[in-house]
Short mmCIF file of N, CA, C and O in Angstrom, two decimals:
data_model
loop_
_atom_site.label_atom_id
_atom_site.label_comp_id
_atom_site.label_asym_id
_atom_site.label_seq_id
_atom_site.Cartn_x
_atom_site.Cartn_y
_atom_site.Cartn_z
N MET A 1 -33.12 77.22 -63.96
CA MET A 1 -32.73 77.77 -63.37
C MET A 1 -33.35 79.51 -63.75
O MET A 1 -33.88 79.54 -65.33
N VAL A 2 -32.99 80.78 -62.91
CA VAL A 2 -33.99 81.83 -63.30
C VAL A 2 -32.95 82.90 -63.01
O VAL A 2 -32.62 82.94 -62.28
N GLN A 3 -32.43 83.73 -64.01
CA GLN A 3 -31.60 84.91 -63.62
C GLN A 3 -32.89 85.85 -63.99
O GLN A 3 -33.44 86.46 -64.73
N THR A 4 -33.11 86.86 -63.02
CA THR A 4 -33.06 88.15 -62.13
C THR A 4 -32.43 89.13 -62.93
O THR A 4 -31.41 89.00 -61.86
N THR A 5 -32.77 89.95 -62.99
CA THR A 5 -32.04 91.40 -63.49
C THR A 5 -32.50 92.28 -62.68
O THR A 5 -33.65 92.65 -62.64
N LEU A 6 -31.84 93.18 -61.39
CA LEU A 6 -33.00 93.79 -60.92
C LEU A 6 -31.80 95.72 -61.24
O LEU A 6 -31.14 95.61 -60.97
N LYS A 7 -32.79 96.63 -61.83
CA LYS A 7 -32.34 97.92 -61.54
C LYS A 7 -32.05 98.67 -60.14
O LYS A 7 -32.94 98.66 -59.88
N VAL A 8 -30.85 99.04 -59.95
CA VAL A 8 -30.84 99.10 -58.65
C VAL A 8 -30.33 100.96 -58.53
O VAL A 8 -29.16 100.98 -59.07
N ASP A 9 -31.28 102.07 -58.20
CA ASP A 9 -30.86 103.04 -57.91
C ASP A 9 -30.00 103.18 -56.32
O ASP A 9 -30.39 103.04 -55.60
N GLY A 10 -28.61 104.32 -56.58
CA GLY A 10 -28.58 104.58 -54.95
C GLY A 10 -26.65 103.65 -54.46
O GLY A 10 -26.42 103.90 -53.60
N MET A 11 -26.66 102.93 -55.00
CA MET A 11 -25.50 102.27 -55.25
C MET A 11 -24.09 103.01 -55.75
O MET A 11 -24.24 103.34 -56.85
N MET A 12 -23.17 103.44 -54.45
CA MET A 12 -21.93 104.31 -55.05
C MET A 12 -20.70 103.68 -54.89
O MET A 12 -20.06 104.19 -55.35
N CYS A 13 -20.78 102.11 -54.38
CA CYS A 13 -19.55 101.90 -54.02
C CYS A 13 -19.67 100.09 -54.11
O CYS A 13 -20.47 99.64 -53.70
N GLY A 14 -18.65 99.89 -53.52
CA GLY A 14 -18.50 98.02 -53.69
C GLY A 14 -19.15 98.05 -52.16
O GLY A 14 -19.73 96.62 -52.08
N MET A 15 -19.25 98.85 -51.45
CA MET A 15 -19.87 98.34 -49.44
C MET A 15 -21.11 98.23 -50.02
O MET A 15 -21.94 97.52 -49.74
N CYS A 16 -21.89 99.31 -51.05
CA CYS A 16 -23.41 99.39 -51.29
C CYS A 16 -23.33 98.50 -51.95
O CYS A 16 -25.06 97.35 -51.31
N GLU A 17 -22.96 97.68 -52.86
CA GLU A 17 -23.26 96.73 -53.32
C GLU A 17 -23.01 95.25 -52.63
O GLU A 17 -24.16 94.42 -52.92
N SER A 18 -22.32 95.09 -51.54
CA SER A 18 -22.07 93.81 -50.41
C SER A 18 -23.76 94.27 -49.69
O SER A 18 -23.92 92.93 -49.33
N HIS A 19 -24.15 95.63 -49.42
CA HIS A 19 -25.76 95.58 -48.81
C HIS A 19 -26.41 94.72 -49.60
O HIS A 19 -27.34 94.32 -49.07
N VAL A 20 -26.46 95.41 -50.84
CA VAL A 20 -27.87 94.88 -51.61
C VAL A 20 -27.30 93.37 -51.45
O VAL A 20 -28.66 92.48 -51.99
N ASN A 21 -26.43 93.06 -51.75
CA ASN A 21 -26.07 91.34 -52.24
C ASN A 21 -26.62 90.72 -50.72
O ASN A 21 -27.51 89.35 -50.93
N GLU A 22 -26.41 91.04 -49.82
CA GLU A 22 -26.39 90.45 -48.46
C GLU A 22 -28.17 90.46 -48.41
O GLU A 22 -28.66 89.71 -48.19
N VAL A 23 -28.52 91.60 -48.50
CA VAL A 23 -30.32 91.53 -48.81
C VAL A 23 -30.86 90.89 -49.22
O VAL A 23 -31.96 90.16 -48.88
N VAL A 24 -30.10 90.54 -50.65
CA VAL A 24 -30.76 89.30 -51.57
C VAL A 24 -30.93 88.19 -50.95
O VAL A 24 -31.75 87.65 -51.16
N ARG A 25 -29.70 87.95 -49.95
CA ARG A 25 -29.48 86.49 -49.63
C ARG A 25 -30.65 86.22 -48.39
O ARG A 25 -30.51 85.29 -48.67
N LYS A 26 -30.76 86.91 -47.84
CA LYS A 26 -31.40 87.11 -46.85
C LYS A 26 -33.22 86.63 -47.20
O LYS A 26 -33.65 86.08 -46.27
N THR A 27 -33.36 87.33 -48.35
CA THR A 27 -34.83 87.49 -48.62
C THR A 27 -34.88 86.67 -49.51
O THR A 27 -36.57 86.30 -49.05
N ALA A 28 -34.27 85.87 -50.24
CA ALA A 28 -34.74 84.81 -51.48
C ALA A 28 -33.75 83.96 -51.09
O ALA A 28 -32.44 84.00 -51.07
N GLN A 29 -34.14 82.32 -52.02
CA GLN A 29 -33.23 81.21 -52.03
C GLN A 29 -32.29 81.46 -53.35
O GLN A 29 -32.92 81.36 -54.57
N VAL A 30 -31.28 81.67 -53.23
CA VAL A 30 -30.52 82.17 -54.16
C VAL A 30 -29.48 81.32 -54.19
O VAL A 30 -28.66 81.03 -53.78
N GLU A 31 -29.15 80.90 -55.71
CA GLU A 31 -27.80 80.38 -56.03
C GLU A 31 -26.55 81.26 -56.09
O GLU A 31 -25.46 81.02 -55.73
N LYS A 32 -27.00 82.19 -56.84
CA LYS A 32 -25.46 83.27 -56.89
C LYS A 32 -26.40 84.50 -57.10
O LYS A 32 -27.57 84.81 -57.69
N VAL A 33 -25.63 85.39 -56.63
CA VAL A 33 -25.90 87.01 -56.40
C VAL A 33 -24.51 88.64 -56.46
O VAL A 33 -23.72 87.84 -56.02
N THR A 34 -25.09 89.30 -58.18
CA THR A 34 -23.82 89.82 -58.13
C THR A 34 -24.09 91.23 -58.26
O THR A 34 -25.65 91.82 -59.14
N SER A 35 -23.75 91.99 -57.68
CA SER A 35 -24.33 93.57 -58.17
C SER A 35 -23.02 94.75 -58.40
O SER A 35 -22.16 94.55 -58.29
N SER A 36 -23.26 95.39 -59.29
CA SER A 36 -22.26 96.86 -60.13
C SER A 36 -23.11 97.75 -59.58
O SER A 36 -24.20 98.50 -60.28
N HIS A 37 -22.05 98.35 -59.07
CA HIS A 37 -22.58 99.89 -58.53
C HIS A 37 -22.44 101.04 -59.81
O HIS A 37 -23.36 101.68 -60.40
N THR A 38 -21.56 100.26 -60.69
CA THR A 38 -21.41 101.53 -62.11
C THR A 38 -22.11 100.94 -63.03
O THR A 38 -23.05 101.77 -63.86
N LYS A 39 -23.06 99.59 -62.81
CA LYS A 39 -23.81 99.62 -64.09
C LYS A 39 -25.65 100.03 -63.36
O LYS A 39 -25.99 99.59 -64.01
N GLY A 40 -25.47 99.78 -62.26
CA GLY A 40 -26.60 100.13 -61.10
C GLY A 40 -27.43 99.24 -61.33
O GLY A 40 -28.67 99.16 -61.35
N GLU A 41 -27.27 97.95 -61.05
CA GLU A 41 -27.66 96.37 -60.90
C GLU A 41 -27.34 95.18 -60.12
O GLU A 41 -25.95 95.24 -59.77
N THR A 42 -28.21 94.91 -60.04
CA THR A 42 -28.64 93.73 -59.40
C THR A 42 -28.46 91.73 -60.18
O THR A 42 -29.49 92.36 -60.92
N VAL A 43 -27.52 91.09 -60.28
CA VAL A 43 -28.02 89.84 -61.40
C VAL A 43 -28.52 88.73 -60.14
O VAL A 43 -27.29 88.52 -59.60
N ILE A 44 -29.59 88.25 -60.16
CA ILE A 44 -29.43 87.24 -59.34
C ILE A 44 -29.77 85.85 -60.12
O ILE A 44 -30.42 86.16 -60.95
N VAL A 45 -29.26 84.65 -59.63
CA VAL A 45 -29.41 83.89 -60.61
C VAL A 45 -30.34 82.45 -59.28
O VAL A 45 -29.49 82.60 -58.26
N SER A 46 -31.22 81.80 -59.86
CA SER A 46 -31.76 80.99 -58.43
C SER A 46 -32.67 80.13 -59.20
O SER A 46 -32.95 80.01 -60.28
N ALA A 47 -32.85 79.06 -58.29
CA ALA A 47 -33.80 77.57 -59.27
C ALA A 47 -35.35 77.72 -59.28
O ALA A 47 -35.34 77.56 -60.50
N GLN A 48 -36.03 78.85 -58.80
CA GLN A 48 -37.04 79.13 -58.87
C GLN A 48 -37.15 80.86 -59.01
O GLN A 48 -36.76 81.58 -58.71
N PRO A 49 -38.22 80.97 -60.03
CA PRO A 49 -38.58 82.07 -60.25
C PRO A 49 -38.72 83.43 -58.74
O PRO A 49 -39.47 82.49 -57.60
N LEU A 50 -38.63 84.61 -58.13
CA LEU A 50 -38.18 84.78 -57.38
C LEU A 50 -39.50 86.36 -56.93
O LEU A 50 -39.98 86.08 -57.40
N ASP A 51 -40.22 86.52 -55.57
CA ASP A 51 -41.02 87.34 -55.35
C ASP A 51 -40.09 88.67 -55.69
O ASP A 51 -39.62 89.21 -54.36
N ILE A 52 -40.48 89.37 -57.10
CA ILE A 52 -39.99 90.38 -57.14
C ILE A 52 -40.28 91.51 -56.14
O ILE A 52 -39.52 92.43 -55.61
N GLU A 53 -41.45 91.70 -55.83
CA GLU A 53 -42.19 92.30 -54.71
C GLU A 53 -41.25 92.29 -53.51
O GLU A 53 -41.08 93.49 -52.25
N ALA A 54 -41.48 91.35 -53.25
CA ALA A 54 -40.27 91.11 -51.11
C ALA A 54 -39.16 91.78 -51.48
O ALA A 54 -38.91 92.20 -51.33
N LEU A 55 -38.25 91.14 -52.66
CA LEU A 55 -37.03 92.08 -53.19
C LEU A 55 -36.59 93.28 -52.77
O LEU A 55 -35.62 93.99 -52.17
N LYS A 56 -38.12 94.37 -53.63
CA LYS A 56 -37.85 95.43 -54.14
C LYS A 56 -38.29 96.37 -52.44
O LYS A 56 -37.16 96.89 -52.03
N ALA A 57 -38.77 95.49 -51.53
CA ALA A 57 -39.43 96.02 -50.25
C ALA A 57 -38.20 95.78 -49.36
O ALA A 57 -37.35 97.22 -49.17
N ALA A 58 -37.43 94.69 -49.38
CA ALA A 58 -36.00 94.41 -48.43
C ALA A 58 -35.13 95.39 -48.87
O ALA A 58 -34.73 96.11 -48.24
N ILE A 59 -34.75 95.52 -50.35
CA ILE A 59 -33.48 96.74 -50.38
C ILE A 59 -34.47 97.90 -50.35
O ILE A 59 -33.72 98.68 -50.31
N ALA A 60 -35.47 98.21 -50.78
CA ALA A 60 -35.96 99.63 -50.27
C ALA A 60 -35.95 99.97 -48.75
O ALA A 60 -35.23 101.15 -48.37
N ASP A 61 -35.94 98.81 -47.92
CA ASP A 61 -35.45 99.17 -46.38
C ASP A 61 -33.97 99.61 -46.34
O ASP A 61 -34.24 100.05 -45.36
N THR A 62 -33.37 99.14 -46.85
CA THR A 62 -31.72 99.46 -47.00
C THR A 62 -31.27 100.52 -47.75
O THR A 62 -30.12 101.59 -47.58
N GLY A 63 -32.45 101.41 -48.09
CA GLY A 63 -31.59 103.05 -48.73
C GLY A 63 -32.12 102.89 -50.28
O GLY A 63 -31.74 104.09 -50.23
N TYR A 64 -31.62 101.74 -50.69
CA TYR A 64 -31.70 102.05 -52.02
C TYR A 64 -33.31 101.48 -53.19
O TYR A 64 -33.91 100.89 -52.08
N ILE A 65 -33.27 101.77 -54.46
CA ILE A 65 -34.51 102.06 -54.99
C ILE A 65 -34.30 100.59 -56.17
O ILE A 65 -33.63 100.94 -57.21
N VAL A 66 -35.26 100.03 -56.17
CA VAL A 66 -35.70 98.87 -57.63
C VAL A 66 -36.46 100.01 -58.56
O VAL A 66 -37.79 100.13 -58.00
N THR A 67 -35.82 99.83 -59.23
CA THR A 67 -36.23 101.22 -60.82
C THR A 67 -37.42 99.81 -61.53
O THR A 67 -37.57 100.33 -62.35
N GLY A 68 -36.24 98.97 -61.73
CA GLY A 68 -36.72 97.73 -62.51
C GLY A 68 -36.79 96.30 -62.57
O GLY A 68 -35.94 95.91 -61.87
N ALA A 69 -37.30 95.31 -63.21
CA ALA A 69 -36.68 93.90 -62.81
C ALA A 69 -37.28 93.01 -64.30
O ALA A 69 -37.98 93.58 -65.01
N GLU A 70 -36.61 92.17 -64.70
CA GLU A 70 -36.37 91.37 -65.71
C GLU A 70 -35.87 90.20 -65.32
O GLU A 70 -35.29 89.60 -64.82
N GLU A 71 -36.44 89.16 -65.71
CA GLU A 71 -36.59 87.65 -65.67
C GLU A 71 -36.56 86.85 -67.30
O GLU A 71 -37.38 87.20 -67.46
N LYS A 72 -35.30 86.11 -66.75
CA LYS A 72 -35.55 85.39 -68.14
C LYS A 72 -34.36 84.11 -67.76
O LYS A 72 -33.93 83.65 -66.48
N PRO A 73 -34.43 82.85 -68.52
CA PRO A 73 -34.32 81.68 -68.21
C PRO A 73 -32.76 81.96 -68.23
O PRO A 73 -32.43 83.02 -69.13
N TYR A 74 -31.71 81.31 -67.23
CA TYR A 74 -31.40 81.61 -67.14
C TYR A 74 -29.85 80.41 -68.11
O TYR A 74 -30.38 79.27 -67.91
N GLU A 75 -29.07 80.62 -68.72
CA GLU A 75 -28.38 80.26 -69.52
C GLU A 75 -26.68 80.12 -68.74
O GLU A 75 -26.21 81.15 -69.21
N LYS A 76 -26.06 79.26 -68.42
CA LYS A 76 -24.99 78.90 -68.38
C LYS A 76 -24.32 78.86 -69.37
O LYS A 76 -24.03 78.31 -70.17
N LYS A 77 -23.10 79.89 -69.43
CA LYS A 77 -22.54 80.10 -70.47
C LYS A 77 -21.02 79.60 -70.14
O LYS A 77 -20.25 78.71 -69.13
N GLY A 78 -20.82 78.34 -71.20
CA GLY A 78 -19.75 77.16 -71.60
C GLY A 78 -18.90 78.24 -71.65
O GLY A 78 -18.34 79.24 -72.54
N PHE A 79 -17.52 77.36 -71.02
CA PHE A 79 -16.24 78.01 -71.26
C PHE A 79 -15.82 78.47 -72.70
O PHE A 79 -14.98 78.79 -73.10
N PHE A 80 -16.47 77.21 -73.52
CA PHE A 80 -15.45 76.58 -74.23
C PHE A 80 -16.65 76.85 -75.97
O PHE A 80 -17.21 76.29 -76.64
N SER A 81 -17.84 77.50 -75.38
CA SER A 81 -19.01 78.43 -76.23
C SER A 81 -18.53 78.89 -77.68
O SER A 81 -19.26 78.76 -78.70
N PHE A 82 -17.24 79.55 -77.79
CA PHE A 82 -16.89 80.22 -78.97
C PHE A 82 -16.78 78.70 -80.09
O PHE A 82 -16.35 79.67 -81.09
N LEU A 83 -16.16 77.68 -79.56
CA LEU A 83 -16.04 76.82 -80.27
C LEU A 83 -17.20 76.10 -81.41
O LEU A 83 -17.17 75.15 -81.81
N LYS A 84 -18.44 76.83 -81.12
CA LYS A 84 -19.68 76.20 -81.66
C LYS A 84 -19.06 76.15 -83.46
O LYS A 84 -18.66 76.80 -83.72
N HIS A 85 -19.65 74.99 -83.80
CA HIS A 85 -19.48 74.71 -85.25
C HIS A 85 -20.73 74.63 -85.79
O HIS A 85 -21.63 74.43 -85.56
#
């Protein structure tokens, strides 16, 4: 699993987040996508690395600007991770 974090300029509210999430789902095979207009980012979890340029172009077509992207292995956080000995 891969976690991709996109920095997105232009999101102002929850509807903006929904628009970006919808575009991401239509553009790429994703397991999960969440956007935050307050953080200015969209976090995507996918089985395979994504085509960042295709995502940037699709998001730009909706009026938002991707200013950065970061990919890293996705580590599912366990509910009881604080109990590690």
